[in-house]
């Protein structure tokens, strides 16, 4: 091989990792071969590998004649072109590395910024506590509103059941002290109506007047109880539109009529049982 023709290493300079000739002699053949082979292994593109294969043929020819390793103008052109390509490749690799590192750094910075709350909750425990308390208060308010809405819906459903029951009793006779199912007095009817909805009311009229929430007459809704006279001695089931169902007095039957049948002054109060 070329080892018998090697000379001591001469002074020179490096270009892209290859020794260039110095003033006192040419490059060592084995060193040039090693560097070129290494550069071939680093080539990535198919075109460059193809070019490398053609140049490898020339190098193999040179290996057979190490003593005649004299660079021709054409060989200088090929080597210069190879080094230019590989140098460009290295530049691209470095640029890609720097770009990747810059991108990674940017992502890390963005992640850090995203973790830093704009209101300073990450750095100020007092602010963080206040923020949490504010959110908890808002959540409790929402739950309260939801519960209230659900409660109103359930109460309305119960009221509809009470009204439906009362309406089904229309025409049945009034009998003092009766609570159904064949006859009713006023408080017996209201008690039975709300019992059908699952709500237990006292038997006496005056007791029923305290068995719920008192509301303004203008806010009366179906199912509410309307009481009459100063002593709340009479009661009917409000069904809407100023109408009620009640058992008025002996000799009459359960019927539906205006809450103003005895005059507006006769109305004492309105109570919502549910």
CSV table of C-alpha atoms in Angstrom, one decimal:
chain,number,residue,atom,x,y,z
A,1,UNK,CA,0.0,0.0,0.0
A,2,UNK,CA,1.1,3.6,0.2
A,3,UNK,CA,2.7,3.2,3.6
A,4,UNK,CA,6.2,2.6,2.1
A,5,UNK,CA,5.9,6.0,0.3
A,6,UNK,CA,4.8,8.1,3.3
A,7,UNK,CA,6.9,11.1,4.3
A,8,UNK,CA,7.0,12.8,7.7
A,9,UNK,CA,4.0,15.2,8.1
A,10,UNK,CA,4.8,18.6,6.8
A,11,UNK,CA,3.5,21.8,8.0
A,12,UNK,CA,0.3,22.9,6.5
A,13,UNK,CA,-3.2,24.2,7.2
A,14,UNK,CA,-6.7,22.7,7.5
A,15,UNK,CA,-9.7,23.4,5.3
A,16,UNK,CA,-12.9,21.6,6.2
A,17,UNK,CA,-10.9,19.0,8.2
A,18,UNK,CA,-8.4,18.2,5.3
A,19,UNK,CA,-4.7,19.1,5.3
A,20,UNK,CA,-3.7,21.3,2.5
A,21,UNK,CA,-0.3,21.2,0.9
A,22,UNK,CA,2.5,23.2,2.5
A,23,UNK,CA,5.4,24.8,0.8
A,24,UNK,CA,7.8,21.9,1.5
A,25,UNK,CA,5.8,19.1,0.0
A,26,UNK,CA,2.3,17.5,-0.7
A,27,UNK,CA,-0.2,15.9,1.6
A,28,UNK,CA,0.2,12.4,2.8
A,29,UNK,CA,-1.9,10.0,0.8
A,30,UNK,CA,-3.2,7.9,3.7
A,31,UNK,CA,-4.3,11.1,5.5
A,32,UNK,CA,-6.1,12.4,2.4
A,33,UNK,CA,-7.8,9.0,1.9
A,34,UNK,CA,-9.0,8.9,5.5
A,35,UNK,CA,-10.4,12.4,5.4
A,36,UNK,CA,-12.1,11.9,2.0
A,37,UNK,CA,-13.6,8.6,3.2
A,38,UNK,CA,-14.9,10.3,6.3
A,39,UNK,CA,-16.4,13.1,4.2
A,40,UNK,CA,-18.1,10.5,2.0
A,41,UNK,CA,-19.7,8.9,5.0
A,42,UNK,CA,-21.1,12.3,6.1
A,43,UNK,CA,-22.7,13.0,2.7
A,44,UNK,CA,-26.6,12.9,3.0
A,45,UNK,CA,-28.0,13.6,-0.5
A,46,UNK,CA,-28.3,10.9,-3.1
A,47,UNK,CA,-26.6,13.2,-5.7
A,48,UNK,CA,-23.7,13.8,-3.4
A,49,UNK,CA,-23.3,10.0,-2.9
A,50,UNK,CA,-23.4,9.6,-6.6
A,51,UNK,CA,-20.7,12.2,-7.1
A,52,UNK,CA,-18.7,10.6,-4.2
A,53,UNK,CA,-18.9,7.2,-5.9
A,54,UNK,CA,-17.3,8.6,-9.0
A,55,UNK,CA,-14.6,10.4,-7.0
A,56,UNK,CA,-14.0,7.2,-5.1
A,57,UNK,CA,-13.1,5.5,-8.4
A,58,UNK,CA,-10.4,8.1,-9.0
A,59,UNK,CA,-9.1,7.8,-5.5
A,60,UNK,CA,-8.9,4.0,-5.8
A,61,UNK,CA,-6.9,4.5,-8.9
A,62,UNK,CA,-4.6,6.8,-7.0
A,63,UNK,CA,-4.2,4.2,-4.3
A,64,UNK,CA,-2.8,1.8,-6.9
A,65,UNK,CA,-0.2,4.4,-7.9
A,66,UNK,CA,0.7,6.2,-4.7
A,67,UNK,CA,4.0,7.4,-6.0
A,68,UNK,CA,2.2,9.3,-8.8
A,69,UNK,CA,-0.2,11.1,-6.5
A,70,UNK,CA,0.1,14.3,-8.2
A,71,UNK,CA,-2.9,16.6,-8.3
A,72,UNK,CA,-4.0,17.6,-11.8
A,73,UNK,CA,-6.2,20.6,-12.5
A,74,UNK,CA,-9.2,18.4,-12.8
A,75,UNK,CA,-8.5,16.7,-9.5
A,76,UNK,CA,-8.0,20.0,-7.8
A,77,UNK,CA,-11.4,21.0,-9.2
A,78,UNK,CA,-13.1,17.8,-7.9
A,79,UNK,CA,-11.5,18.2,-4.4
A,80,UNK,CA,-12.4,21.9,-4.2
A,81,UNK,CA,-16.0,21.1,-5.3
A,82,UNK,CA,-16.3,18.3,-2.7
A,83,UNK,CA,-14.9,20.5,0.1
A,84,UNK,CA,-17.2,23.3,-1.0
A,85,UNK,CA,-20.3,21.0,-0.8
A,86,UNK,CA,-19.3,19.5,2.5
A,87,UNK,CA,-18.5,22.9,3.9
A,88,UNK,CA,-21.9,24.1,2.8
A,89,UNK,CA,-23.4,21.0,4.4
A,90,UNK,CA,-21.6,21.7,7.6
A,91,UNK,CA,-22.9,25.3,7.5
A,92,UNK,CA,-26.4,24.0,7.0
A,93,UNK,CA,-26.1,21.6,9.9
A,94,UNK,CA,-24.8,24.3,12.2
A,95,UNK,CA,-27.6,26.6,11.1
A,96,UNK,CA,-30.2,23.9,11.7
A,97,UNK,CA,-28.7,23.2,15.1
A,98,UNK,CA,-28.8,26.9,16.1
A,99,UNK,CA,-32.3,27.2,14.7
A,100,UNK,CA,-33.5,24.1,16.7
A,101,UNK,CA,-31.8,25.4,19.9
A,102,UNK,CA,-33.4,28.8,19.3
A,103,UNK,CA,-36.8,27.3,18.7
A,104,UNK,CA,-36.5,25.1,21.8
A,105,UNK,CA,-35.4,28.1,23.9
A,106,UNK,CA,-38.4,30.1,22.6
A,107,UNK,CA,-40.8,27.3,23.5
A,108,UNK,CA,-39.4,27.1,27.0
A,109,UNK,CA,-39.7,30.8,27.4
A,110,UNK,CA,-43.4,30.7,26.2
A,111,UNK,CA,-44.1,27.8,28.6
A,112,UNK,CA,-42.6,29.8,31.5
A,113,UNK,CA,-44.7,32.8,30.5
A,114,UNK,CA,-47.8,30.8,30.3
A,115,UNK,CA,-47.3,29.6,33.9
A,116,UNK,CA,-46.8,33.1,35.1
A,117,UNK,CA,-50.3,34.3,35.9
A,118,UNK,CA,-51.0,37.9,34.6
A,119,UNK,CA,-52.5,38.9,37.9
A,120,UNK,CA,-49.4,37.8,39.8
A,121,UNK,CA,-51.1,34.9,41.6
A,122,UNK,CA,-48.0,32.7,41.2
A,123,UNK,CA,-45.8,35.2,43.1
A,124,UNK,CA,-48.2,36.8,45.6
A,125,UNK,CA,-49.8,34.3,48.0
A,126,UNK,CA,-52.3,36.9,49.2
A,127,UNK,CA,-53.4,37.6,45.6
A,128,UNK,CA,-53.6,33.9,44.9
A,129,UNK,CA,-55.8,33.4,48.0
A,130,UNK,CA,-58.1,36.3,47.0
A,131,UNK,CA,-58.4,34.9,43.5
A,132,UNK,CA,-59.3,31.4,44.8
A,133,UNK,CA,-61.8,32.9,47.2
A,134,UNK,CA,-63.4,35.0,44.4
A,135,UNK,CA,-63.7,31.9,42.2
A,136,UNK,CA,-65.2,29.9,45.1
A,137,UNK,CA,-67.7,32.6,45.8
A,138,UNK,CA,-68.7,32.7,42.1
A,139,UNK,CA,-69.1,28.9,42.1
A,140,UNK,CA,-71.2,29.0,45.3
A,141,UNK,CA,-73.4,31.7,43.7
A,142,UNK,CA,-73.9,29.6,40.6
A,143,UNK,CA,-74.8,26.5,42.7
A,144,UNK,CA,-77.2,28.6,44.7
A,145,UNK,CA,-78.9,29.9,41.6
A,146,UNK,CA,-79.1,26.5,40.2
A,147,UNK,CA,-80.6,25.1,43.4
A,148,UNK,CA,-83.1,27.9,43.5
A,149,UNK,CA,-84.1,27.4,39.9
A,150,UNK,CA,-84.5,23.6,40.6
A,151,UNK,CA,-86.5,24.4,43.7
A,152,UNK,CA,-88.8,26.7,41.8
A,153,UNK,CA,-89.3,24.1,39.1
A,154,UNK,CA,-90.1,21.4,41.6
A,155,UNK,CA,-92.5,23.7,43.5
A,156,UNK,CA,-94.3,24.6,40.3
A,157,UNK,CA,-94.7,20.9,39.4
A,158,UNK,CA,-96.2,20.2,42.9
A,159,UNK,CA,-98.5,23.2,42.5
A,160,UNK,CA,-99.8,21.9,39.2
A,161,UNK,CA,-100.6,18.6,40.8
A,162,UNK,CA,-102.6,20.3,43.6
A,163,UNK,CA,-104.5,22.4,41.1
A,164,UNK,CA,-105.3,19.3,39.0
A,165,UNK,CA,-106.6,17.5,42.0
A,166,UNK,CA,-108.8,20.5,43.1
A,167,UNK,CA,-110.2,20.8,39.6
A,168,UNK,CA,-111.1,17.2,39.6
A,169,UNK,CA,-113.3,17.7,42.7
A,170,UNK,CA,-115.4,20.4,41.1
A,171,UNK,CA,-119.1,19.6,41.6
A,172,UNK,CA,-118.7,17.6,44.8
A,173,UNK,CA,-120.9,18.9,47.7
A,174,UNK,CA,-119.8,21.1,50.5
A,175,UNK,CA,-120.0,19.3,53.9
A,176,UNK,CA,-118.6,21.0,57.0
A,177,UNK,CA,-115.7,19.1,58.4
A,178,UNK,CA,-115.4,16.8,55.3
A,179,UNK,CA,-112.0,16.2,53.7
A,180,UNK,CA,-113.1,13.9,50.8
A,181,UNK,CA,-113.2,12.0,48.9
A,182,UNK,CA,-117.0,12.4,48.3
A,183,UNK,CA,-117.4,15.9,49.9
A,184,UNK,CA,-115.3,18.8,51.3
A,185,UNK,CA,-115.3,21.9,53.3
A,186,UNK,CA,-112.9,24.7,52.3
A,187,UNK,CA,-109.9,23.7,54.3
A,188,UNK,CA,-110.6,20.0,53.7
A,189,UNK,CA,-110.4,20.6,49.9
A,190,UNK,CA,-107.1,22.6,50.1
A,191,UNK,CA,-105.6,20.0,52.4
A,192,UNK,CA,-106.5,17.1,50.1
A,193,UNK,CA,-105.3,19.0,47.0
A,194,UNK,CA,-101.8,19.5,48.4
A,195,UNK,CA,-101.7,16.0,49.9
A,196,UNK,CA,-102.1,14.7,46.4
A,197,UNK,CA,-99.0,16.6,45.6
A,198,UNK,CA,-97.1,15.1,48.5
A,199,UNK,CA,-97.3,18.1,50.8
A,200,UNK,CA,-99.0,17.8,54.2
A,201,UNK,CA,-101.0,20.8,55.4
A,202,UNK,CA,-102.8,21.3,58.8
A,203,UNK,CA,-106.5,20.6,58.9
A,204,UNK,CA,-107.7,24.0,60.2
A,205,UNK,CA,-107.9,27.1,58.0
A,206,UNK,CA,-106.2,29.3,60.4
A,207,UNK,CA,-103.3,26.8,60.8
A,208,UNK,CA,-102.9,26.6,57.0
A,209,UNK,CA,-102.5,30.4,56.9
A,210,UNK,CA,-99.2,29.9,58.7
A,211,UNK,CA,-98.0,26.8,56.8
A,212,UNK,CA,-96.1,28.5,54.1
A,213,UNK,CA,-94.6,31.7,52.7
A,214,UNK,CA,-96.8,34.8,52.6
A,215,UNK,CA,-96.6,36.6,49.2
A,216,UNK,CA,-98.2,39.7,47.7
A,217,UNK,CA,-101.5,39.1,45.9
A,218,UNK,CA,-99.9,40.4,42.7
A,219,UNK,CA,-97.4,37.6,42.8
A,220,UNK,CA,-99.9,34.8,43.3
A,221,UNK,CA,-99.3,31.7,41.2
A,222,UNK,CA,-101.3,28.5,40.6
A,223,UNK,CA,-101.4,26.3,43.7
A,224,UNK,CA,-101.1,29.2,46.2
A,225,UNK,CA,-103.7,29.4,48.9
A,226,UNK,CA,-105.9,32.5,49.1
A,227,UNK,CA,-107.4,33.3,52.5
A,228,UNK,CA,-110.4,35.5,53.2
A,229,UNK,CA,-111.7,37.7,56.0
A,230,UNK,CA,-109.7,39.1,58.9
A,231,UNK,CA,-109.7,35.8,60.7
A,232,UNK,CA,-108.6,33.7,57.6
A,233,UNK,CA,-111.8,31.7,58.1
A,234,UNK,CA,-112.1,30.8,54.4
A,235,UNK,CA,-109.6,29.5,51.9
A,236,UNK,CA,-109.4,28.5,48.2
A,237,UNK,CA,-106.8,27.1,45.7
A,238,UNK,CA,-105.6,29.8,43.3
A,239,UNK,CA,-105.5,28.5,39.7
A,240,UNK,CA,-104.4,31.7,37.8
A,241,UNK,CA,-105.9,34.6,36.0
A,242,UNK,CA,-107.6,35.8,39.2
A,243,UNK,CA,-109.5,32.5,39.6
A,244,UNK,CA,-109.7,29.9,42.4
A,245,UNK,CA,-111.3,26.6,43.2
A,246,UNK,CA,-113.0,26.4,46.6
A,247,UNK,CA,-115.9,24.9,48.6
A,248,UNK,CA,-117.8,28.1,49.5
A,249,UNK,CA,-120.5,27.1,52.1
A,250,UNK,CA,-123.2,24.6,53.0
A,251,UNK,CA,-125.7,24.1,50.2
A,252,UNK,CA,-123.2,24.6,47.5
A,253,UNK,CA,-120.6,22.5,45.9
A,254,UNK,CA,-116.9,22.8,45.0
A,255,UNK,CA,-116.6,25.3,42.2
A,256,UNK,CA,-114.2,27.6,40.3
A,257,UNK,CA,-114.8,31.3,40.5
A,258,UNK,CA,-113.1,34.7,40.9
A,259,UNK,CA,-111.0,35.4,44.0
A,260,UNK,CA,-113.0,38.7,44.1
A,261,UNK,CA,-116.3,37.0,44.4
A,262,UNK,CA,-116.8,38.6,47.9
A,263,UNK,CA,-115.0,41.9,47.0
A,264,UNK,CA,-111.3,42.7,47.0
A,265,UNK,CA,-111.4,43.8,50.6
A,266,UNK,CA,-112.4,40.2,51.6
A,267,UNK,CA,-109.0,38.9,50.6
A,268,UNK,CA,-106.8,38.6,53.7
A,269,UNK,CA,-103.5,37.0,52.4
A,270,UNK,CA,-101.9,34.6,49.9
A,271,UNK,CA,-99.7,31.7,51.1
A,272,UNK,CA,-97.4,29.5,49.1
A,273,UNK,CA,-97.2,26.0,50.7
A,274,UNK,CA,-94.3,24.6,48.6
